[in-house]
Amino acid sequence: MTTATAHAKEATVEDALLRSIRIPPRPSLLVDLQAELAEDDPSPRRIARIIGNDVGMSGALLKLANSPFFGAARKAKSVEQAINFLGLNQCAALLTGLLARQAIDGGGGDLNQFWDTSARRAESLVFIARRLRIAPSDIAHTFGLFCDIGVPLLMDRFADYGDTLALAGSDMGRSFTEVEDARHSTNHTAIGCLLARNWGLSPDVSWAILHHHDYAVLDDDATDDAIRSLVAASVLAERGIARYHGNRDSLEWEKGGEPACRHLGLDAGEAEDLLEELHDTFHIDH
């Protein structure tokens, strides 16, 4: 078999595998929202009307907008007020996360812990992005929510994927995605990147999702700095979340902590101070 033939066969197998994984289509509400945001002068009133067509989404968005995390001095009483208080892009980021949960979980509640962790990661990344001025809040928030979005999709596709997660989380010699690739010929970062692209999310978000376990990219000058900064921030965020849950040891921190801090320009003491501040915010917003 020639090299070209082997590559073609491999690509065909990968295509068939991807077709067997259920990637939720972009919700129509998100299509309408993105179309309005793409206008030269997007209207908060029109966006509020788009969101208002879904009563459940409107209520969930208001609840999030009024949560302690955003620290608004006033409580929004309508979607339009929430948009005016938080800004168009931040509201769009919140709504996109809500739509992802609806599309993947369907409100069944089986993935509550996954979504809670995703929300915690999103808040952590917003905190780090603001403190270090490395990314807009809405980009950091969306990346945090969608970072591991491929996990529930692969759980649905492979009965033994839970075993894969356990193995990947304890393998010091290989990267997380190398373990997944060896067992399933794909991984959650590739699937998450595919969903993000299909949903029209920012290219920075989709590429950061793809690379968030690829710590070599942190020292790769050929990769856009915005993407590397998001990946580096995600390493710090995961470290902070692990500590909050009482896990002082973190394999991913051992693998990626040093290059992440180096890219962000943090020494060991500065990283510790930032993690302590992050830990304090966890107690404030929950």
Tab-separated table of C-alpha atoms in Angstrom:
chain	number	residue	atom	x	y	z
A	1	MET	CA	0.000	0.000	0.000
A	2	THR	CA	1.419	3.410	-0.980
A	3	THR	CA	1.737	6.229	1.539
A	4	ALA	CA	-0.943	8.236	-0.268
A	5	THR	CA	-3.330	5.278	-0.214
A	6	ALA	CA	-2.674	4.699	3.498
A	7	HIS	CA	-3.375	8.364	4.273
A	8	ALA	CA	-6.568	8.291	2.211
A	9	LYS	CA	-7.762	5.171	4.020
A	10	GLU	CA	-6.945	6.723	7.399
A	11	ALA	CA	-8.841	9.896	6.470
A	12	THR	CA	-11.860	7.824	5.424
A	13	VAL	CA	-11.859	6.001	8.774
A	14	GLU	CA	-11.619	9.330	10.636
A	15	ASP	CA	-14.470	10.799	8.571
A	16	ALA	CA	-16.658	7.792	9.353
A	17	LEU	CA	-15.823	8.117	13.045
A	18	LEU	CA	-16.712	11.823	13.097
A	19	ARG	CA	-20.027	11.083	11.388
A	20	SER	CA	-20.815	8.598	14.160
A	21	ILE	CA	-20.424	11.262	16.880
A	22	ARG	CA	-23.488	13.401	17.437
A	23	ILE	CA	-22.445	17.038	17.028
A	24	PRO	CA	-25.513	19.184	17.835
A	25	PRO	CA	-26.339	21.641	15.036
A	26	ARG	CA	-26.098	25.359	15.701
A	27	PRO	CA	-29.358	26.445	17.393
A	28	SER	CA	-31.526	28.773	15.295
A	29	LEU	CA	-31.628	31.263	18.177
A	30	LEU	CA	-27.823	31.474	18.058
A	31	VAL	CA	-27.883	31.931	14.260
A	32	ASP	CA	-30.277	34.891	14.655
A	33	LEU	CA	-28.227	36.353	17.518
A	34	GLN	CA	-24.931	36.112	15.599
A	35	ALA	CA	-26.520	37.681	12.517
A	36	GLU	CA	-27.598	40.698	14.563
A	37	LEU	CA	-24.204	40.970	16.280
A	38	ALA	CA	-22.545	40.964	12.835
A	39	GLU	CA	-24.441	44.139	11.855
A	40	ASP	CA	-22.514	47.422	11.800
A	41	ASP	CA	-24.664	48.753	14.641
A	42	PRO	CA	-26.273	45.820	16.500
A	43	SER	CA	-29.382	46.806	18.421
A	44	PRO	CA	-29.803	45.737	22.064
A	45	ARG	CA	-33.561	46.011	21.573
A	46	ARG	CA	-33.570	43.642	18.580
A	47	ILE	CA	-31.281	41.216	20.416
A	48	ALA	CA	-33.589	41.330	23.444
A	49	ARG	CA	-36.503	40.547	21.124
A	50	ILE	CA	-34.626	37.543	19.644
A	51	ILE	CA	-33.830	36.164	23.101
A	52	GLY	CA	-37.312	36.997	24.374
A	53	ASN	CA	-38.831	34.550	21.886
A	54	ASP	CA	-37.572	31.763	24.170
A	55	VAL	CA	-39.037	32.279	27.651
A	56	GLY	CA	-36.802	29.633	29.238
A	57	MET	CA	-33.635	31.186	27.807
A	58	SER	CA	-34.748	34.677	28.861
A	59	GLY	CA	-35.245	33.568	32.457
A	60	ALA	CA	-31.982	31.643	32.608
A	61	LEU	CA	-30.062	34.582	31.110
A	62	LEU	CA	-31.518	36.997	33.652
A	63	LYS	CA	-30.625	34.657	36.505
A	64	LEU	CA	-27.024	34.451	35.308
A	65	ALA	CA	-26.777	38.185	34.648
A	66	ASN	CA	-27.929	38.914	38.197
A	67	SER	CA	-25.604	36.376	39.831
A	68	PRO	CA	-23.015	37.641	42.353
A	69	PHE	CA	-20.189	36.823	39.923
A	70	PHE	CA	-21.005	39.807	37.716
A	71	GLY	CA	-21.392	42.091	40.705
A	72	ALA	CA	-23.878	44.425	39.084
A	73	ALA	CA	-24.881	47.347	41.304
A	74	ARG	CA	-28.428	47.041	39.998
A	75	LYS	CA	-30.528	43.989	39.236
A	76	ALA	CA	-31.687	43.614	35.646
A	77	LYS	CA	-35.452	43.186	35.417
A	78	SER	CA	-35.558	42.459	31.697
A	79	VAL	CA	-33.319	40.927	29.039
A	80	GLU	CA	-32.772	44.374	27.517
A	81	GLN	CA	-31.599	45.705	30.888
A	82	ALA	CA	-29.248	42.726	31.253
A	83	ILE	CA	-27.783	43.521	27.835
A	84	ASN	CA	-27.331	47.181	28.761
A	85	PHE	CA	-25.718	46.323	32.109
A	86	LEU	CA	-23.371	43.575	30.881
A	87	GLY	CA	-22.849	44.480	27.244
A	88	LEU	CA	-23.841	42.725	24.031
A	89	ASN	CA	-20.889	40.362	23.816
A	90	GLN	CA	-21.036	39.165	27.423
A	91	CYS	CA	-24.764	38.460	27.162
A	92	ALA	CA	-24.164	36.617	23.910
A	93	ALA	CA	-21.493	34.513	25.626
A	94	LEU	CA	-23.857	33.639	28.478
A	95	LEU	CA	-26.647	32.730	26.085
A	96	THR	CA	-24.323	30.567	23.969
A	97	GLY	CA	-23.410	28.564	27.060
A	98	LEU	CA	-27.083	28.112	27.971
A	99	LEU	CA	-27.849	26.920	24.446
A	100	ALA	CA	-24.975	24.432	24.600
A	101	ARG	CA	-26.360	22.946	27.785
A	102	GLN	CA	-29.827	22.674	26.269
A	103	ALA	CA	-28.509	21.092	23.053
A	104	ILE	CA	-26.294	18.502	24.743
A	105	ASP	CA	-28.063	17.769	28.028
A	106	GLY	CA	-31.621	18.477	26.978
A	107	GLY	CA	-32.379	19.500	30.552
A	108	GLY	CA	-32.107	15.911	31.752
A	109	GLY	CA	-29.780	16.802	34.599
A	110	ASP	CA	-27.437	13.850	34.061
A	111	LEU	CA	-24.528	16.226	33.404
A	112	ASN	CA	-25.079	18.684	36.254
A	113	GLN	CA	-21.580	18.211	37.659
A	114	PHE	CA	-20.039	18.703	34.212
A	115	TRP	CA	-21.919	21.975	33.681
A	116	ASP	CA	-21.127	23.192	37.200
A	117	THR	CA	-17.425	22.620	36.562
A	118	SER	CA	-17.680	24.307	33.159
A	119	ALA	CA	-19.318	27.353	34.756
A	120	ARG	CA	-16.626	27.463	37.434
A	121	ARG	CA	-13.923	27.260	34.758
A	122	ALA	CA	-15.573	30.030	32.739
A	123	GLU	CA	-15.683	32.316	35.771
A	124	SER	CA	-12.061	31.473	36.573
A	125	LEU	CA	-10.937	32.322	33.065
A	126	VAL	CA	-12.816	35.620	33.123
A	127	PHE	CA	-11.094	36.493	36.417
A	128	ILE	CA	-7.633	35.589	35.057
A	129	ALA	CA	-8.240	37.326	31.721
A	130	ARG	CA	-9.299	40.532	33.460
A	131	ARG	CA	-6.463	40.450	35.974
A	132	LEU	CA	-3.738	39.759	33.389
A	133	ARG	CA	-5.456	41.626	30.526
A	134	ILE	CA	-4.977	38.773	28.082
A	135	ALA	CA	-8.426	38.418	26.481
A	136	PRO	CA	-11.876	40.001	26.336
A	137	SER	CA	-14.161	38.678	29.070
A	138	ASP	CA	-16.690	37.208	26.656
A	139	ILE	CA	-13.991	35.255	24.781
A	140	ALA	CA	-12.527	33.931	28.044
A	141	HIS	CA	-16.008	33.002	29.290
A	142	THR	CA	-16.970	31.160	26.107
A	143	PHE	CA	-13.664	29.284	26.013
A	144	GLY	CA	-14.145	28.221	29.620
A	145	LEU	CA	-17.639	26.898	28.946
A	146	PHE	CA	-16.719	25.072	25.746
A	147	CYS	CA	-13.229	23.911	26.745
A	148	ASP	CA	-14.348	20.338	27.541
A	149	ILE	CA	-17.581	20.311	25.514
A	150	GLY	CA	-16.309	17.268	23.603
A	151	VAL	CA	-16.375	15.138	26.763
A	152	PRO	CA	-20.158	14.538	26.992
A	153	LEU	CA	-20.289	13.957	23.235
A	154	LEU	CA	-17.657	11.219	23.505
A	155	MET	CA	-19.350	9.802	26.621
A	156	ASP	CA	-22.451	9.415	24.485
A	157	ARG	CA	-20.512	7.742	21.658
A	158	PHE	CA	-18.196	5.349	23.564
A	159	ALA	CA	-19.435	3.176	26.433
A	160	ASP	CA	-15.922	2.944	27.902
A	161	TYR	CA	-15.039	6.624	27.613
A	162	GLY	CA	-15.321	7.044	31.384
A	163	ASP	CA	-12.424	4.584	31.707
A	164	THR	CA	-10.490	6.647	29.182
A	165	LEU	CA	-10.934	9.794	31.257
A	166	ALA	CA	-9.595	8.025	34.329
A	167	LEU	CA	-6.572	6.711	32.405
A	168	ALA	CA	-5.853	10.058	30.756
A	169	GLY	CA	-6.068	11.824	34.101
A	170	SER	CA	-3.391	9.598	35.640
A	171	ASP	CA	-0.912	9.084	32.760
A	172	MET	CA	2.222	11.121	33.421
A	173	GLY	CA	4.043	9.962	30.299
A	174	ARG	CA	1.473	10.928	27.669
A	175	SER	CA	-0.702	13.952	27.103
A	176	PHE	CA	-4.397	13.690	27.919
A	177	THR	CA	-5.337	13.649	24.236
A	178	GLU	CA	-2.724	11.026	23.325
A	179	VAL	CA	-4.484	8.593	25.668
A	180	GLU	CA	-7.842	9.407	24.080
A	181	ASP	CA	-6.454	9.055	20.552
A	182	ALA	CA	-4.938	5.667	21.341
A	183	ARG	CA	-8.272	4.302	22.570
A	184	HIS	CA	-10.795	6.052	20.315
A	185	SER	CA	-8.900	7.534	17.339
A	186	THR	CA	-10.147	10.972	18.353
A	187	ASN	CA	-10.209	13.182	21.449
A	188	HIS	CA	-12.387	15.723	23.224
A	189	THR	CA	-10.355	18.722	22.051
A	190	ALA	CA	-10.832	17.838	18.367
A	191	ILE	CA	-14.558	17.254	18.863
A	192	GLY	CA	-14.913	20.445	20.902
A	193	CYS	CA	-13.090	22.452	18.222
A	194	LEU	CA	-15.390	20.992	15.555
A	195	LEU	CA	-18.512	21.972	17.521
A	196	ALA	CA	-17.161	25.477	18.169
A	197	ARG	CA	-16.490	25.985	14.468
A	198	ASN	CA	-19.890	24.587	13.495
A	199	TRP	CA	-21.530	26.985	15.966
A	200	GLY	CA	-19.696	29.996	14.549
A	201	LEU	CA	-17.723	30.767	17.703
A	202	SER	CA	-14.599	32.930	17.645
A	203	PRO	CA	-11.603	31.285	15.916
A	204	ASP	CA	-9.554	32.074	19.042
A	205	VAL	CA	-12.011	29.991	21.078
A	206	SER	CA	-12.069	27.034	18.678
A	207	TRP	CA	-8.273	26.884	18.312
A	208	ALA	CA	-7.728	27.288	22.071
A	209	ILE	CA	-10.127	24.373	22.638
A	210	LEU	CA	-8.088	22.256	20.203
A	211	HIS	CA	-4.778	23.050	21.920
A	212	HIS	CA	-5.714	23.242	25.614
A	213	HIS	CA	-3.871	19.995	26.468
A	214	ASP	CA	-1.032	20.659	23.994
A	215	TYR	CA	1.369	22.501	26.267
A	216	ALA	CA	4.161	22.559	23.667
A	217	VAL	CA	2.087	25.191	21.871
A	218	LEU	CA	2.784	27.620	24.731
A	219	ASP	CA	6.386	27.986	23.519
A	220	ASP	CA	5.471	27.999	19.819
A	221	ASP	CA	5.826	31.511	18.412
A	222	ALA	CA	4.041	30.407	15.241
A	223	THR	CA	0.788	30.074	17.217
A	224	ASP	CA	-1.207	33.252	17.772
A	225	ASP	CA	-0.486	34.827	21.152
A	226	ALA	CA	-4.195	35.164	21.979
A	227	ILE	CA	-4.659	31.408	21.611
A	228	ARG	CA	-1.597	30.597	23.706
A	229	SER	CA	-2.730	33.019	26.421
A	230	LEU	CA	-6.128	31.304	26.660
A	231	VAL	CA	-4.464	27.887	26.886
A	232	ALA	CA	-2.066	29.144	29.573
A	233	ALA	CA	-4.925	30.708	31.537
A	234	SER	CA	-6.861	27.438	31.375
A	235	VAL	CA	-3.967	25.641	33.104
A	236	LEU	CA	-4.126	28.151	35.961
A	237	ALA	CA	-7.917	27.914	36.090
A	238	GLU	CA	-7.839	24.125	36.368
A	239	ARG	CA	-5.232	24.390	39.117
A	240	GLY	CA	-7.460	26.801	41.026
A	241	ILE	CA	-10.531	24.582	40.648
A	242	ALA	CA	-8.600	21.513	41.788
A	243	ARG	CA	-7.441	23.362	44.905
A	244	TYR	CA	-10.959	24.547	45.646
A	245	HIS	CA	-12.049	20.903	45.677
A	246	GLY	CA	-9.191	19.984	48.016
A	247	ASN	CA	-6.880	18.427	45.431
A	248	ARG	CA	-3.462	19.914	46.077
A	249	ASP	CA	-1.794	17.685	43.471
A	250	SER	CA	-2.598	18.218	39.804
A	251	LEU	CA	-1.109	16.159	36.996
A	252	GLU	CA	-2.046	18.727	34.357
A	253	TRP	CA	-0.337	21.430	36.433
A	254	GLU	CA	2.814	19.290	36.566
A	255	LYS	CA	2.686	18.955	32.782
A	256	GLY	CA	1.696	22.486	31.848
A	257	GLY	CA	2.143	24.776	34.843
A	258	GLU	CA	5.690	25.892	34.109
A	259	PRO	CA	5.198	26.777	30.410
A	260	ALA	CA	1.836	28.408	31.245
A	261	CYS	CA	3.383	30.701	33.853
A	262	ARG	CA	6.329	31.434	31.568
A	263	HIS	CA	4.012	32.496	28.749
A	264	LEU	CA	1.935	34.688	31.073
A	265	GLY	CA	5.046	36.260	32.569
A	266	LEU	CA	4.352	35.001	36.084
A	267	ASP	CA	6.948	33.751	38.531
A	268	ALA	CA	6.048	31.084	41.100
A	269	GLY	CA	5.087	33.619	43.766
A	270	GLU	CA	2.907	35.671	41.422
A	271	ALA	CA	1.127	32.522	40.248
A	272	GLU	CA	0.440	31.539	43.861
A	273	ASP	CA	-0.927	34.990	44.659
A	274	LEU	CA	-3.218	34.845	41.629
A	275	LEU	CA	-4.481	31.396	42.604
A	276	GLU	CA	-5.179	32.622	46.137
A	277	GLU	CA	-7.194	35.544	44.799
A	278	LEU	CA	-9.078	33.168	42.514
A	279	HIS	CA	-9.815	30.900	45.461
A	280	ASP	CA	-11.272	33.871	47.370
A	281	THR	CA	-13.629	34.680	44.476
A	282	PHE	CA	-14.991	31.132	44.624
A	283	HIS	CA	-16.169	31.769	48.175
A	284	ILE	CA	-17.674	35.150	47.252
A	285	ASP	CA	-19.731	34.068	44.238
A	286	HIS	CA	-21.077	30.800	45.669
